[in-house]
Short mmCIF file of C-alpha atoms in Angstrom, two decimals:
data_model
loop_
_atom_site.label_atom_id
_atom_site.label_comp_id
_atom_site.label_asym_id
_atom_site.label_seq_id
_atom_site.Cartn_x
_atom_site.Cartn_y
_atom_site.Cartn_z
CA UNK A 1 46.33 -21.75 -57.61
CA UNK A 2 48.50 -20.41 -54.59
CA UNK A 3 45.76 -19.16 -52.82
CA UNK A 4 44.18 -22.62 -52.63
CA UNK A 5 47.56 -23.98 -51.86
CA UNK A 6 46.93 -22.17 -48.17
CA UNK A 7 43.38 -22.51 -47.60
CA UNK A 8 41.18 -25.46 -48.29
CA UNK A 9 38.72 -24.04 -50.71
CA UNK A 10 36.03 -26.38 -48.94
CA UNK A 11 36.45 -26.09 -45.73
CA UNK A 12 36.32 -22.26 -45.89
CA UNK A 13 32.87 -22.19 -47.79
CA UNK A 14 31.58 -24.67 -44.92
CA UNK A 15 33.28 -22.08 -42.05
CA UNK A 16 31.27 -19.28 -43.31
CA UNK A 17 28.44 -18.27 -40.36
CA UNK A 18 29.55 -21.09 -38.27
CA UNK A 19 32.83 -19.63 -37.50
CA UNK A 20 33.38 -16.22 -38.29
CA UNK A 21 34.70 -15.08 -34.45
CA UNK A 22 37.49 -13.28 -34.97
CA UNK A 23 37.41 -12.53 -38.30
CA UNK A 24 38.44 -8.58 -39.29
CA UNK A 25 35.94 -7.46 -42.19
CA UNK A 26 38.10 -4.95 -43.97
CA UNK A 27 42.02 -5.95 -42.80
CA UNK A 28 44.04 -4.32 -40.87
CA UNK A 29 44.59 -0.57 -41.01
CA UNK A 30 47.72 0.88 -42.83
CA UNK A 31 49.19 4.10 -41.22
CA UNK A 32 49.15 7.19 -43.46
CA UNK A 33 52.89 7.99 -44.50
CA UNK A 34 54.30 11.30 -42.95
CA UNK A 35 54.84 14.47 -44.24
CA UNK A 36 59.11 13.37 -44.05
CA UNK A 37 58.05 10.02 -46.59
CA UNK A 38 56.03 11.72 -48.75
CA UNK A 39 58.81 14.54 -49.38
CA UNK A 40 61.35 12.07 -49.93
CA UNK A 41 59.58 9.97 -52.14
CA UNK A 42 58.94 12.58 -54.00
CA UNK A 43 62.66 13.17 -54.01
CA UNK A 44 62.96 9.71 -55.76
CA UNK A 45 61.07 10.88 -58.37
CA UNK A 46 62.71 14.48 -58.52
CA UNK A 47 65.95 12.30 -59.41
CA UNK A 48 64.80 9.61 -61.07
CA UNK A 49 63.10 12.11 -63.48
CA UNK A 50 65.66 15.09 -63.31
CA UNK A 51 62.81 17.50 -63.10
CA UNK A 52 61.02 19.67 -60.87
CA UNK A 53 57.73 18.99 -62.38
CA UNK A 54 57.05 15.33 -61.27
CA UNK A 55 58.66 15.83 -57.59
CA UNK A 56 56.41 18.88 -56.97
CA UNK A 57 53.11 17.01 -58.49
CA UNK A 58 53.25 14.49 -56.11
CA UNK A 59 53.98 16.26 -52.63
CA UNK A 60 51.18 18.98 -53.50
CA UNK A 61 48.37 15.69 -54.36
CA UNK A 62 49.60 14.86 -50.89
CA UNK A 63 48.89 17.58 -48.59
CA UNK A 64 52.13 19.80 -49.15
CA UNK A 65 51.57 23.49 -50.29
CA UNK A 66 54.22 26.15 -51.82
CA UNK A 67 54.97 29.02 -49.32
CA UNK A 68 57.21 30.27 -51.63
CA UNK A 69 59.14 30.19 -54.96
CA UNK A 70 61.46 31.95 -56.96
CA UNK A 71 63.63 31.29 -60.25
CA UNK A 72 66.46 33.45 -61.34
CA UNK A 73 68.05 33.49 -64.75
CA UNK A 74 71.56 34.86 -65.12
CA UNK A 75 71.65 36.23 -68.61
CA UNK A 76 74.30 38.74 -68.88
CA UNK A 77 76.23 38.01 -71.70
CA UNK A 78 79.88 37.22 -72.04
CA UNK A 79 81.74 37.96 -68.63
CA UNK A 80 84.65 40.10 -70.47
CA UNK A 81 86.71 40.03 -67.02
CA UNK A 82 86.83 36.44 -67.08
CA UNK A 83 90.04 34.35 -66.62
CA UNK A 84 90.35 30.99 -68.47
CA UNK A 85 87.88 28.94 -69.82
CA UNK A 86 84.91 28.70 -67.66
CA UNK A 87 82.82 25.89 -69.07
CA UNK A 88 79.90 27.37 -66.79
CA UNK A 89 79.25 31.20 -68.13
CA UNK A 90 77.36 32.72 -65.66
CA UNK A 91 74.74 33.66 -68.45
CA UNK A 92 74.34 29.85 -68.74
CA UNK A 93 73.00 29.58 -65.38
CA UNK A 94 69.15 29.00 -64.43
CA UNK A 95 68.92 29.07 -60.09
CA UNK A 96 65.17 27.95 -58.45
CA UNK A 97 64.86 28.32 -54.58
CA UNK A 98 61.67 27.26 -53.30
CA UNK A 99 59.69 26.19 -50.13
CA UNK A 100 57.74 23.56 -49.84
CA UNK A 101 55.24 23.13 -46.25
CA UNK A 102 52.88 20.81 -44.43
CA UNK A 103 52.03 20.42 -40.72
CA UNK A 104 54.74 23.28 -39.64
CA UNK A 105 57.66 21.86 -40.89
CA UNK A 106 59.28 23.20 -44.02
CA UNK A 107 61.31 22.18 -46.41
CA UNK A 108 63.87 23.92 -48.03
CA UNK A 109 64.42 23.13 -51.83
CA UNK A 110 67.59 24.81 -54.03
CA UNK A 111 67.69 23.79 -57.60
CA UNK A 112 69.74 24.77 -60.87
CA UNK A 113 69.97 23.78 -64.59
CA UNK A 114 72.42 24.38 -66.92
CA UNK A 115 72.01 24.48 -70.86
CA UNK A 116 75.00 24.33 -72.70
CA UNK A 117 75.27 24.72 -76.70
CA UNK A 118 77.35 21.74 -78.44
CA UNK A 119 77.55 24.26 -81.27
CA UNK A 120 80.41 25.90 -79.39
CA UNK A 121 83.86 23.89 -79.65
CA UNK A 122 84.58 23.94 -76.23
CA UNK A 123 81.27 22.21 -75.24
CA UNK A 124 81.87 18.54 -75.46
CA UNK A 125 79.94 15.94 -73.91
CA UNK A 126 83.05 14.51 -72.03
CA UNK A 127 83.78 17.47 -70.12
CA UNK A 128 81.31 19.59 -68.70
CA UNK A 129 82.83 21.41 -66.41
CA UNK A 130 86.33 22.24 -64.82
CA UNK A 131 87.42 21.16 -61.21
CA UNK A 132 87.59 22.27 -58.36
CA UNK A 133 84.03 21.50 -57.52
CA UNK A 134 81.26 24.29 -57.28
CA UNK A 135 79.72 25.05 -53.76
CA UNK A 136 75.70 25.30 -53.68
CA UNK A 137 74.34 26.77 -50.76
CA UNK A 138 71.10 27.16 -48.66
CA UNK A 139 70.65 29.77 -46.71
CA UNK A 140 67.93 31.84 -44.55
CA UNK A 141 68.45 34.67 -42.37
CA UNK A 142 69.00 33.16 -38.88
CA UNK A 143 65.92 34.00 -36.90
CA UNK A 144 63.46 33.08 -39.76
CA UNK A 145 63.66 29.38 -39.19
CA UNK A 146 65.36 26.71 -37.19
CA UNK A 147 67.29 23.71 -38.62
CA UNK A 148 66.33 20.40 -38.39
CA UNK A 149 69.53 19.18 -40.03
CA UNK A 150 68.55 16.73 -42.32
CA UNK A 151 69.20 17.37 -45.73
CA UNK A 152 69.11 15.34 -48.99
CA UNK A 153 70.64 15.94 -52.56
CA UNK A 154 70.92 15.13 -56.19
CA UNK A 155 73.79 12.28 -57.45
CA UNK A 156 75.51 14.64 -58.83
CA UNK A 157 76.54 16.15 -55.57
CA UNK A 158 80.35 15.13 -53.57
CA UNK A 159 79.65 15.70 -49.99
CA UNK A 160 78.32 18.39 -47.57
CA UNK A 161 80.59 20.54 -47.18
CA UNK A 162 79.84 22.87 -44.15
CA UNK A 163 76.05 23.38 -42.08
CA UNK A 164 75.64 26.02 -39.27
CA UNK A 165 72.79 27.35 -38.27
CA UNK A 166 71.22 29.82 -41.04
CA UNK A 167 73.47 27.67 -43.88
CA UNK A 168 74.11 24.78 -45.86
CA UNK A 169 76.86 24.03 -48.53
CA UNK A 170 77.37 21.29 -50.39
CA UNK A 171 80.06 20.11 -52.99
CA UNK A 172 78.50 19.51 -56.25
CA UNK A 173 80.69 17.92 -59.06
CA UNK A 174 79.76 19.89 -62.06
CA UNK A 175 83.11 17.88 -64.11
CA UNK A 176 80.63 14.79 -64.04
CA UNK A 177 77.18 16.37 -63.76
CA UNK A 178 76.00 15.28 -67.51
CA UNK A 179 76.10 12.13 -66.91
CA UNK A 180 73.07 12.21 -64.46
CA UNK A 181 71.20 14.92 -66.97
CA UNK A 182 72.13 14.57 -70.47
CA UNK A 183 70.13 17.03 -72.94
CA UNK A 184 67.86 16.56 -75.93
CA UNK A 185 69.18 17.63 -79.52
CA UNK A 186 72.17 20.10 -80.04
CA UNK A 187 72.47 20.93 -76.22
CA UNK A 188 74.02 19.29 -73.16
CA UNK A 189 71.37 20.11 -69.90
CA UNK A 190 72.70 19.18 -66.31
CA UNK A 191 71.21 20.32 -63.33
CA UNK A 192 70.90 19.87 -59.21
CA UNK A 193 69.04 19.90 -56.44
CA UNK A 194 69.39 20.46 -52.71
CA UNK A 195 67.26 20.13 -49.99
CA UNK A 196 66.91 21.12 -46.16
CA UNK A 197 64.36 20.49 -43.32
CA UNK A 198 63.98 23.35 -41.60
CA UNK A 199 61.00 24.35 -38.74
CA UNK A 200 59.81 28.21 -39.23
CA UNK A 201 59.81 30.27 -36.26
CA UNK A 202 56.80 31.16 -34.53
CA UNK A 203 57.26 34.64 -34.04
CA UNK A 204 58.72 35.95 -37.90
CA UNK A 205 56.11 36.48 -40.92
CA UNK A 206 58.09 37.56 -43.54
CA UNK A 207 60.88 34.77 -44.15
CA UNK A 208 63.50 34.43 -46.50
CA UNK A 209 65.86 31.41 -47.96
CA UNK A 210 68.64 32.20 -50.72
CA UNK A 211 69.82 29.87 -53.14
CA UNK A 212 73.59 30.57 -53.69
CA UNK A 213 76.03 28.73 -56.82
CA UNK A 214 79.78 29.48 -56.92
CA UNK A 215 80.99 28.36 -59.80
CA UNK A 216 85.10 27.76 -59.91
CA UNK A 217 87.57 26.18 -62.44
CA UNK A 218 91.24 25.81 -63.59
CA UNK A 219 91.82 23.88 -60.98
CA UNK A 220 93.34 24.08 -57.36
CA UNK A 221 90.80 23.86 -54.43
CA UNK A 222 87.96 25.54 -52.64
CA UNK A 223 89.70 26.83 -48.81
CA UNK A 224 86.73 28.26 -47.18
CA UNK A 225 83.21 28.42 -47.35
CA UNK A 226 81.91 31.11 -45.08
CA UNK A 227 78.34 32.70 -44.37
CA UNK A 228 76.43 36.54 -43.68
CA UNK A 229 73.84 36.60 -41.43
CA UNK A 230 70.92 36.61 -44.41
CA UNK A 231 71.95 33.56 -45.67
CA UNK A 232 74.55 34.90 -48.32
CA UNK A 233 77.28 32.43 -49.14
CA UNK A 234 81.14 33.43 -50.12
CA UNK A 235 84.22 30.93 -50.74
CA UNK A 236 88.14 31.18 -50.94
CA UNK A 237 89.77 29.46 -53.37
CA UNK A 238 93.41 28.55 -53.79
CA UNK A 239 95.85 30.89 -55.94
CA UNK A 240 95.55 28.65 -58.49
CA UNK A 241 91.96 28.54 -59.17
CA UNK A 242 89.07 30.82 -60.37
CA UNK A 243 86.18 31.94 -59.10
CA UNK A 244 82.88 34.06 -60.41
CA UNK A 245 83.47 36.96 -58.49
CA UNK A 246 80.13 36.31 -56.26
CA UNK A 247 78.34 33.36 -55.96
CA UNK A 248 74.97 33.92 -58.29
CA UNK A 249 71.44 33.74 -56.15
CA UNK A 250 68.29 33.15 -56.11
CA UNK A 251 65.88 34.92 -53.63
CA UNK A 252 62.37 33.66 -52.18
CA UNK A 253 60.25 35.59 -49.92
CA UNK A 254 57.57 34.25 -48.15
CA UNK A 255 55.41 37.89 -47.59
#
């Protein structure tokens, strides 16, 4: 056995009272992780899972409590002003802004999920939606809480695109999105998540975030991604490409 390999089974049970100075009954002490490695562990498992359910489960067992949360479902029907093929219909969107808290730091979270039906022609598996990329957003009104500026996101997501003080945008790649969540049955279901570390201000009680999505297609590219003081997130596109005509949102309140 490999134990025995180190220790001479013998010459330990003939040790025992004769020469225990020294000895630690119990081991050494292993520091409690902090409230930063719990959240992103917890993270892992938001990914690794591609739901909310798990990642939230396993921060709250570990000292983390909801200050507040908020889901938004954009079911409006068929946008009859809309230009070109979408992919995204705004009625297909599902936005979740939440904050998660422990030992006065807080942590943003934005998420979104997208259910698409394969019974529609246009809704193949191979192409999920249209470039240029979407922008997600994160935003609070600017004296409600201080950045920290460390963020985290899904796969699924390009690059950060722009972070100022009340804001956050990312990039996210909806054209290859599926292939991180692919659905059950007759329906393709992709979805992402977005995080920020933020510190609440001492002196506000009522705080805010907003979860923003602009979805674009047809192509061409995004040429600015700018910010209100609340939190609310616009973007320019080139002439070529579309754009919902305002980013869809979800608000949380913290009252």
């Amino acid at each position: 056995m490999e134990k025995d390999s180190l220790f001479d089974r013998r010459s330990v049970l003939k040790s025992i009272g004769t020469a225990t100075a020294g000895l630690s009954i119990g081991g050494q002490a292993t520091a409690s992780p902090s409230p930063r490695e719990i959240y992103k562990q917890g993270l892992k498992i938001r990914e690794q899972t591609g739901k909310r359910g798990p990642f939230e489960e396993y921060i709250l067992n570990r000292g983390f409590s909801i200050a507040q949360q908020n889901s938004e479902t954009f079911a409006f029907g068929e946008d009859a002003g809309a230009i070109g093929i979408e992919r995204v219909e705004r009625d297909d969107l599902t936005l979740h802004a939440s904050v998660y808290t422990q030992d006065g730091v807080s942590y943003a979270h934005g998420d979104w999920y997208v259910e698409r039906d394969l019974s529609d022609a246009w809704n193949d598996y191979d192409d999920t939606g249209y470039p240029p990329k979407d922008i997600v957003g994160i935003g609070w009104e600017h004296s409600d809480y201080d950045i920290v500026w460390d963020t985290w996101e899904s796969d699924s997501f390009s690059s950060k695109r722009v972070a100022t003080t009340n804001n956050v945008a990312w990039e996210f790649n909806d054209e290859d999105a599926h292939h991180y969540y692919a659905g059950d049955g007759d329906g393709i279901n992709f979805q992402g998540w977005a995080d920020v570390e933020l510190t609440p201000t001492e002196d506000i009680s009522n705080r805010s975030i907003i979860v923003n999505y602009q979805h674009t297609w047809v192509g061409g590219s995004v040429t600015g991604v700018s910010f209100d003081g609340s939190g609310g997130m616009s973007i320019g596109v080139s002439l070529e490409a579309k754009k919902w005509d305002s980013p869809r949102q979800a608000y949380s309140s913290d009252t």
